[in-house]
Coordinates of C-alpha atoms (C1' of nucleotides) in Angstrom, one line a residue:
Chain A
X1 CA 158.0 42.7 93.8
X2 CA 158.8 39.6 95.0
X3 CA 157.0 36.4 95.6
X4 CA 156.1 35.5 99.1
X5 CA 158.2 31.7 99.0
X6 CA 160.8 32.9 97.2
X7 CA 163.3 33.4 99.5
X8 CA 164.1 32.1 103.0
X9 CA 167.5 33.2 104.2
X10 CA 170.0 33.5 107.3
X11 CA 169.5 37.0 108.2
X12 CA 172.1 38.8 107.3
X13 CA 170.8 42.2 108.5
X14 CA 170.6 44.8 111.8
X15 CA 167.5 43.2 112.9
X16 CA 168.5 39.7 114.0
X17 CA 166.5 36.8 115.1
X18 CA 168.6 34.5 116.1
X19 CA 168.1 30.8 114.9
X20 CA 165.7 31.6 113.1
X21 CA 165.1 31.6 109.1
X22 CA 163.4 34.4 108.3
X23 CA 161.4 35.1 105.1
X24 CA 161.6 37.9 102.7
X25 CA 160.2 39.2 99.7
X26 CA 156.2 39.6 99.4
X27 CA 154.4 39.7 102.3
X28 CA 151.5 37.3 102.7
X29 CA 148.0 38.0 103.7
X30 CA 147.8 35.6 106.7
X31 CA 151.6 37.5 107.5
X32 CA 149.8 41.3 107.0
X33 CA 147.3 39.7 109.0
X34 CA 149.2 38.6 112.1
X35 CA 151.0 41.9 112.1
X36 CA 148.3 44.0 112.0
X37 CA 146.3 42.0 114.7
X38 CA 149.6 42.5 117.1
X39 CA 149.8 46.1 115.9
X40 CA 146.3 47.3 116.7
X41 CA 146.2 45.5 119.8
X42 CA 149.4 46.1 121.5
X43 CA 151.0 49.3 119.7
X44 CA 154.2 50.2 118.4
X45 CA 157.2 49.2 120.0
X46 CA 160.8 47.4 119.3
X47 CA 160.7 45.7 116.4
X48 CA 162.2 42.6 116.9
X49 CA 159.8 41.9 119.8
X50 CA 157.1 42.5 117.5
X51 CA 157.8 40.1 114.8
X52 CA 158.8 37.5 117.3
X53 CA 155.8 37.9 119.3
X54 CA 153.4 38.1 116.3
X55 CA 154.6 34.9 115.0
X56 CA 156.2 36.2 111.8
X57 CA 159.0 35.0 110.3
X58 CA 160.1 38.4 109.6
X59 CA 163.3 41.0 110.6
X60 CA 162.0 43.5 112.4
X61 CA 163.3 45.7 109.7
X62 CA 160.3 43.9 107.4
X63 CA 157.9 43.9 109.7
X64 CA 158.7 47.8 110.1
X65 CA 158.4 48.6 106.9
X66 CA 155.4 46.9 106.4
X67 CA 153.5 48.6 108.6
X68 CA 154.5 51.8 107.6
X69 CA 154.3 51.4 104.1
X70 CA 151.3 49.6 103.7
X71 CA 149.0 48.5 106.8
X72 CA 149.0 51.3 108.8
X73 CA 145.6 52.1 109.4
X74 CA 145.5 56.3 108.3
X75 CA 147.5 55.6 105.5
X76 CA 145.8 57.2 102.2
X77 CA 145.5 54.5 99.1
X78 CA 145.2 55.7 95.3
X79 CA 147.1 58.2 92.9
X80 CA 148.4 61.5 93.7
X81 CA 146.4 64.3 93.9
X82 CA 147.2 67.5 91.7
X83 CA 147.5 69.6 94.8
X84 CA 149.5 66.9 96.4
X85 CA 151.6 66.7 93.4
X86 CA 152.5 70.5 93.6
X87 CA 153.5 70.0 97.4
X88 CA 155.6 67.1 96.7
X89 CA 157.3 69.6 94.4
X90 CA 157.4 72.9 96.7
X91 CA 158.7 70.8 99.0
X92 CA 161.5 68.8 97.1
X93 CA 162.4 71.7 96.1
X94 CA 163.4 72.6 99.4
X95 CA 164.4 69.3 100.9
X96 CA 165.7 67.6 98.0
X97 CA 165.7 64.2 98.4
X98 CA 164.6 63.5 101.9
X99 CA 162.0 61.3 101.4
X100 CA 160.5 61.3 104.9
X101 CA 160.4 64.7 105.8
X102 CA 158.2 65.3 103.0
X103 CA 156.2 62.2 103.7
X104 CA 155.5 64.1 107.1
X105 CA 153.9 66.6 105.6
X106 CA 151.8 65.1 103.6
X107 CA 149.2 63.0 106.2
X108 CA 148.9 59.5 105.0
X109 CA 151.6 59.4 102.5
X110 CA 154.6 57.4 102.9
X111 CA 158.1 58.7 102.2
X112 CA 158.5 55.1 99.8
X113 CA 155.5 56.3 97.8
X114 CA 156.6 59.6 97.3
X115 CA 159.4 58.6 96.6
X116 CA 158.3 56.1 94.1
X117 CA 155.8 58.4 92.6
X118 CA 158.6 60.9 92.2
X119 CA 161.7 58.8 90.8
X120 CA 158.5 57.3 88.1
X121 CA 156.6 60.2 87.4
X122 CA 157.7 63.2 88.4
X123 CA 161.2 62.8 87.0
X124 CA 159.9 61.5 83.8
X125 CA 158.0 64.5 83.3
X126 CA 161.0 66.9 84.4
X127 CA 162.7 65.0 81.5
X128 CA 160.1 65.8 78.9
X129 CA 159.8 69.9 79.9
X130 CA 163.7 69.9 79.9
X131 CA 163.4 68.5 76.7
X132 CA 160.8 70.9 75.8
X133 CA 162.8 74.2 77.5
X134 CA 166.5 73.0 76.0
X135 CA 164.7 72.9 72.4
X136 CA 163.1 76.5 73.0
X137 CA 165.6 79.4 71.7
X138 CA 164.1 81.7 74.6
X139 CA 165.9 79.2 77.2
X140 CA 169.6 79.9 75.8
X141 CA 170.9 81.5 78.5
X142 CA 169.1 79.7 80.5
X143 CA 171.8 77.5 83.2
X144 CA 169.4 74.9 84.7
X145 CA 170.1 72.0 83.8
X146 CA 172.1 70.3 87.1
X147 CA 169.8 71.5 89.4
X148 CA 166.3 69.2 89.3
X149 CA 164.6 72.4 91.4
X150 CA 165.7 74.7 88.7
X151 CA 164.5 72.3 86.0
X152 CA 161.0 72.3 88.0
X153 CA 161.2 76.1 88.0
X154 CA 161.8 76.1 84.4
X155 CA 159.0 73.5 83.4
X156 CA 156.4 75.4 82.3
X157 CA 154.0 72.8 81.2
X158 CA 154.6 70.7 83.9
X159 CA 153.3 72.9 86.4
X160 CA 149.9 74.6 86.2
X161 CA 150.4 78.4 86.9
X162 CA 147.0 78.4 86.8
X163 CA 146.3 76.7 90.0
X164 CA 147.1 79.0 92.0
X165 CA 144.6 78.3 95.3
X166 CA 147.0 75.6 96.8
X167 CA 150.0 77.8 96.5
X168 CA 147.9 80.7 98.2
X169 CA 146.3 78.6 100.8
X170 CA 150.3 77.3 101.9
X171 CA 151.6 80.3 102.4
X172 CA 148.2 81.6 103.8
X173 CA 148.5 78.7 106.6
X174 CA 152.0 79.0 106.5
X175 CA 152.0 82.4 108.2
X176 CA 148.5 81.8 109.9
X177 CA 149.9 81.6 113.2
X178 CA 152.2 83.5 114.6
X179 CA 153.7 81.1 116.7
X180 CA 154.3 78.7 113.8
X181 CA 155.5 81.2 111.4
X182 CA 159.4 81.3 111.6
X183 CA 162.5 83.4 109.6
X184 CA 163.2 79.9 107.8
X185 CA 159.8 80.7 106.1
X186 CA 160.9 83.7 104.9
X187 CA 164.0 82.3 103.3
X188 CA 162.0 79.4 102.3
X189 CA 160.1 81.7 99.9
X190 CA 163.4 83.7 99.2
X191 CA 164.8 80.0 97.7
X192 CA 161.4 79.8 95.5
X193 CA 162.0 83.2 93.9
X194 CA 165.1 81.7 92.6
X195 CA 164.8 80.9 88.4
X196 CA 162.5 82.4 86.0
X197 CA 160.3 84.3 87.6
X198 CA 157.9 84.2 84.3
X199 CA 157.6 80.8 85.3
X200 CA 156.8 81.4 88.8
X201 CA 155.4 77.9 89.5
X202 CA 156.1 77.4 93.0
X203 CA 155.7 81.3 94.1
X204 CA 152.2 81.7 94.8
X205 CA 151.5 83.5 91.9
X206 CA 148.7 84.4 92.9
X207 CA 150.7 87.6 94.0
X208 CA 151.0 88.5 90.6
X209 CA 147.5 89.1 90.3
X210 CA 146.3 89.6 93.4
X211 CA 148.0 92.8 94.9
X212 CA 146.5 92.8 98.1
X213 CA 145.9 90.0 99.8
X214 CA 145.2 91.2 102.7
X215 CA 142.5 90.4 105.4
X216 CA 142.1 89.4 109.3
X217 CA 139.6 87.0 111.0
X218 CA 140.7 87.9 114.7
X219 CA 143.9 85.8 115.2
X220 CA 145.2 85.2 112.1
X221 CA 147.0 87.2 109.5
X222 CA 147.4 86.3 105.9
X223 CA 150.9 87.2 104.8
X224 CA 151.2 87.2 101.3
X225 CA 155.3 88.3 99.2
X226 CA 154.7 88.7 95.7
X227 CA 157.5 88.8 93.6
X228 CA 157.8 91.0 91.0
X229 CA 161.4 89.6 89.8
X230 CA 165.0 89.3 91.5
X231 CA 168.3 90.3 90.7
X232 CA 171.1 88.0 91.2
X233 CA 172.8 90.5 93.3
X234 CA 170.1 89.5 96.3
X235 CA 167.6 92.4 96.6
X236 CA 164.2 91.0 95.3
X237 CA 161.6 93.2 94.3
X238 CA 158.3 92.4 95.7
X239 CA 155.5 94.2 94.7
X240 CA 153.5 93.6 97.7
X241 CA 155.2 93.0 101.3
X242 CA 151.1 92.8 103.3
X243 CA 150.7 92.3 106.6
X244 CA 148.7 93.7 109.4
X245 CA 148.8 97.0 109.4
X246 CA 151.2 98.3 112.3
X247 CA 151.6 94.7 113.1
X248 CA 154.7 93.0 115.0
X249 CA 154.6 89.6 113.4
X250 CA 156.6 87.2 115.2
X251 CA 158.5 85.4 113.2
X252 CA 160.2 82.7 115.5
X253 CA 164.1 83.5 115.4
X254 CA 162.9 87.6 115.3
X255 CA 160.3 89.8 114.6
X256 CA 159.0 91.8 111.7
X257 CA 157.3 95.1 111.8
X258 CA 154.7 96.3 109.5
X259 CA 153.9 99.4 109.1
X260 CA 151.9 100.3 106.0
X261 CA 151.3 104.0 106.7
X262 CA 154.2 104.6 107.0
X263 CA 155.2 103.4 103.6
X264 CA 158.2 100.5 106.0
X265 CA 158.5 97.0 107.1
X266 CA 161.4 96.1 108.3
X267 CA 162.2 92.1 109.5
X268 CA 165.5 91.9 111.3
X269 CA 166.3 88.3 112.4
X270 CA 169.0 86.9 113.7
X271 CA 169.0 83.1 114.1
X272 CA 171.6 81.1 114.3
X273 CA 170.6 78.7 112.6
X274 CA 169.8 80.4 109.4
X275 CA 172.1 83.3 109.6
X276 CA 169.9 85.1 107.6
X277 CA 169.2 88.4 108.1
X278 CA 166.8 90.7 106.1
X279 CA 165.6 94.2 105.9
X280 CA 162.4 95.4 103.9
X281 CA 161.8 98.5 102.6
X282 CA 158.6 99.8 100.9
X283 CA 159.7 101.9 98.1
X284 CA 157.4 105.1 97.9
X285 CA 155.7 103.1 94.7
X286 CA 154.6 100.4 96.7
X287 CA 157.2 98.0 96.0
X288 CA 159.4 96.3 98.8
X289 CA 162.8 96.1 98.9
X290 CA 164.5 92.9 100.4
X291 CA 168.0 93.8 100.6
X292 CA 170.0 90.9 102.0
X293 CA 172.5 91.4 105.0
X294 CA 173.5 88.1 105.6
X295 CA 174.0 84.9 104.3
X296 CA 171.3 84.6 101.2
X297 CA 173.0 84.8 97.9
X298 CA 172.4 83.9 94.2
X299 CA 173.5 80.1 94.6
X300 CA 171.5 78.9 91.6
X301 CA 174.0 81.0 89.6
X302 CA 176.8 79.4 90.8
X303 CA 177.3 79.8 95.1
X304 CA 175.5 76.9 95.8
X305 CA 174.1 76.6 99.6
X306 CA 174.1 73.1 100.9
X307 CA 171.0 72.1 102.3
X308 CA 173.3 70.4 105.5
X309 CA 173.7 73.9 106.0
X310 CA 170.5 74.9 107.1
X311 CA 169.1 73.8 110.3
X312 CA 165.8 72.0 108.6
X313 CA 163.8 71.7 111.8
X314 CA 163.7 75.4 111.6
X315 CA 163.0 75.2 108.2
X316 CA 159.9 72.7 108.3
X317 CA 158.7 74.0 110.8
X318 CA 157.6 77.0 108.8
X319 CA 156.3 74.5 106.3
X320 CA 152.6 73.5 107.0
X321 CA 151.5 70.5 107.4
X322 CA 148.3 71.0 105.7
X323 CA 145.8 68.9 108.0
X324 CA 143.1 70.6 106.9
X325 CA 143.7 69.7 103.0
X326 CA 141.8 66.8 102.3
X327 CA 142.8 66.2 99.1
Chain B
dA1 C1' 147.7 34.8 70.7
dA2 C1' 152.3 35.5 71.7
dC3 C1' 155.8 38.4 72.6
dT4 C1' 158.1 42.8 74.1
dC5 C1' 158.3 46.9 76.5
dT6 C1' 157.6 49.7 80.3
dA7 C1' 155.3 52.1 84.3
dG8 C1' 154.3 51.4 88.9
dC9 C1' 155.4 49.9 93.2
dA10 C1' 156.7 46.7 97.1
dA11 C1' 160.4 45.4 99.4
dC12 C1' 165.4 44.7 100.1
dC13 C1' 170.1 46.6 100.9
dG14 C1' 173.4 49.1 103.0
dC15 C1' 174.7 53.0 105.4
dC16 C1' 174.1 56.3 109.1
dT17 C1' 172.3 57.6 113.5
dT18 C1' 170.4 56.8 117.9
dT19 C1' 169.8 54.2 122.0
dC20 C1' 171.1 51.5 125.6
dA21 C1' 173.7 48.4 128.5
Chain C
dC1 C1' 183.3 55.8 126.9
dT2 C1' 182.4 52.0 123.9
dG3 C1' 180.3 48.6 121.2
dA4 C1' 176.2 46.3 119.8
dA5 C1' 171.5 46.4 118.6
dA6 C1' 167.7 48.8 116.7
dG7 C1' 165.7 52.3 114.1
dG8 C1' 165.5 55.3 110.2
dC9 C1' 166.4 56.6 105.6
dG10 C1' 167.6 56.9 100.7
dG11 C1' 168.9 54.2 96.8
dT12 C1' 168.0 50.4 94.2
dT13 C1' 166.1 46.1 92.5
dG14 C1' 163.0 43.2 90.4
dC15 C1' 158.2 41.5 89.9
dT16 C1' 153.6 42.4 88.0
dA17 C1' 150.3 44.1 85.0
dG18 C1' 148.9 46.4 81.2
dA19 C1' 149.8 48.6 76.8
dG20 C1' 151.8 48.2 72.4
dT21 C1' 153.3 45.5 68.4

DNA sequence: AACTCTAGCAACCGCCTTTCA
DNA sequence: CTGAAAGGCGGTTGCTAGAGT
């Protein structure tokens, strides 16, 4: 941190007040003070105008990040919830290091916080398991090591297997709605089966234990993939494939059919965004089949699929936002 | 009590993207 | 179409407070 009359410079940055020298470094209360009076009573809008017409001394920039960071009225104050840790996980896992987009789902969190919280904590921690899993003679073949989702994956005493509700309750909400439900979620779970599936942290294993989780309330289904393993070839095993009996669940970019009679589920989706194409098939013992057509392949072991690749916005939006956790 | 170490976090920096004249 | 300004984002810095010695 830095102290409030430390430093008055020229500003040097893309937010310019001209003429003016602007402060930096710790903001003071009467500053926090003016800006949030200005905020709350005329809004959001180019931040320039806003630190000139609130009488700060600030860039823009400042004066954005400020407000975002810390006076922002719904932001949420205090340490990390376990839940919240373990989505800050799924979802870095998924995103890597894009701060904001996993602030976004995560109501009241900023992407700086998280991202503090995770270059402080959560790395430290991913140091210690690795530690831990590099010194343990079952982890010799074991490749991790580059890749800080695989390290999660592998971290067995970082992540509580146990806890399996918050898993449950994303991918519950995650395929809740039919209209918010998309292919990316499918491959988004696909990418999550990837490592040691005895350490199935960020499945929902829940599915390991739970065979059938299966159950309407009018309009919404809960869609539940248990994994049973993987093969690096691409086909995954999943014990359990549940859906609605008979039902067409729209899956934005196609459509999957569920039919449990008749022992098939098929999801055939062809998005251009994801080239990813899939078809299930219930084994006669129950088990489901996801043989991969197109574009999903073993990149942990080695074919590595950029995330630039992917079109994200299809992605998140299968990803919940989770306004109903209050954690 | 004095000093050192370190975790946590606020805020800056610089780059990239978007918007607008 | 182009360039400048503004916004957005991830990486990094450096200060503070508390724990440890």
């Amino acid at each position: 941190m830095r102290k409030p009359e430390q430093m008055m410079n020229t500003n040097k940055g893309s937010s310019t007040i001209p003429n003016l020298k602007l402060r930096k470094g710790l903001w003071s209360p009467e500053e926090d003070e003016k800006l949030m009076n200005y905020m709350l009573r005329n809004g959001q809008g180019c931040w320039t105008d806003i630190a000139r017409n609130a009488g700060l001394q600030r860039c823009g920039k400042s004066c954005r990040l400020r407000w975002i960071n810390y006076l922002r009225p719904d932001l949420k104050r205090g340490a990390f919830s376990p839940q919240e840790e373990q989505l800050i996980i799924h979802l870095h896992s998924i995103l890597g290091n894009r701060w904001s987009q996993i602030a976004s789902r995560l109501p009241g969190r900023t992407d700086n916080e998280i991202k503090n919280f995770w270059n402080s904590t959560i790395k430290k921690r991913l140091k210690v398991s690795n530690n831990v899993s590099k010194s343990s003679p079952n982890d010799s073949t074991d490749e991790t090591s580059s890749n800080p989702c695989r390290d999660i994956m592998g971290a067995t005493m970082f992540i509580s297997m146990h806890d399996h509700e918050f898993t449950a309750m994303c991918m519950e909400s995650s395929l809740t709605s039919t209209t918010t439900t998309s292919s990316s979620s499918m491959h988004n779970n696909s990418m999550l089966v990837q490592g040691h599936h005895e350490h199935f942290g960020l499945l929902p294993p829940l599915l390991q234990n739970n065979p059938i989780n299966h159950e309407t309330n009018g309009t919404s289904n809960l869609f539940n993939v248990g994994m049973e393993g993987y093969e690096d070839c691409g086909v995954l095993e999943m014990p359990y494939m549940i859906g609605m009996e008979n039902d067409n669940i729209n899956l934005g970019g196609g459509v999957m059919d569920v039919d449990v009679n008749a022992n098939h589920a098929s999801y055939i989706v062809d998005n251009k965004s994801t080239n990813f194409n899939h078809h299930l098939n219930k084994d006669i013992d129950g088990k489901v089949k996801v043989e991969e057509v197109v574009g999903f392949e073993n990149h942990w072991a080695g074919e590595s699929l950029k995330m630039g690749e992917w079109d994200l916005e299809g992605l998140f939006a299968s990803i919940p936002s989770l306004p109903y956790l209050d954690f």
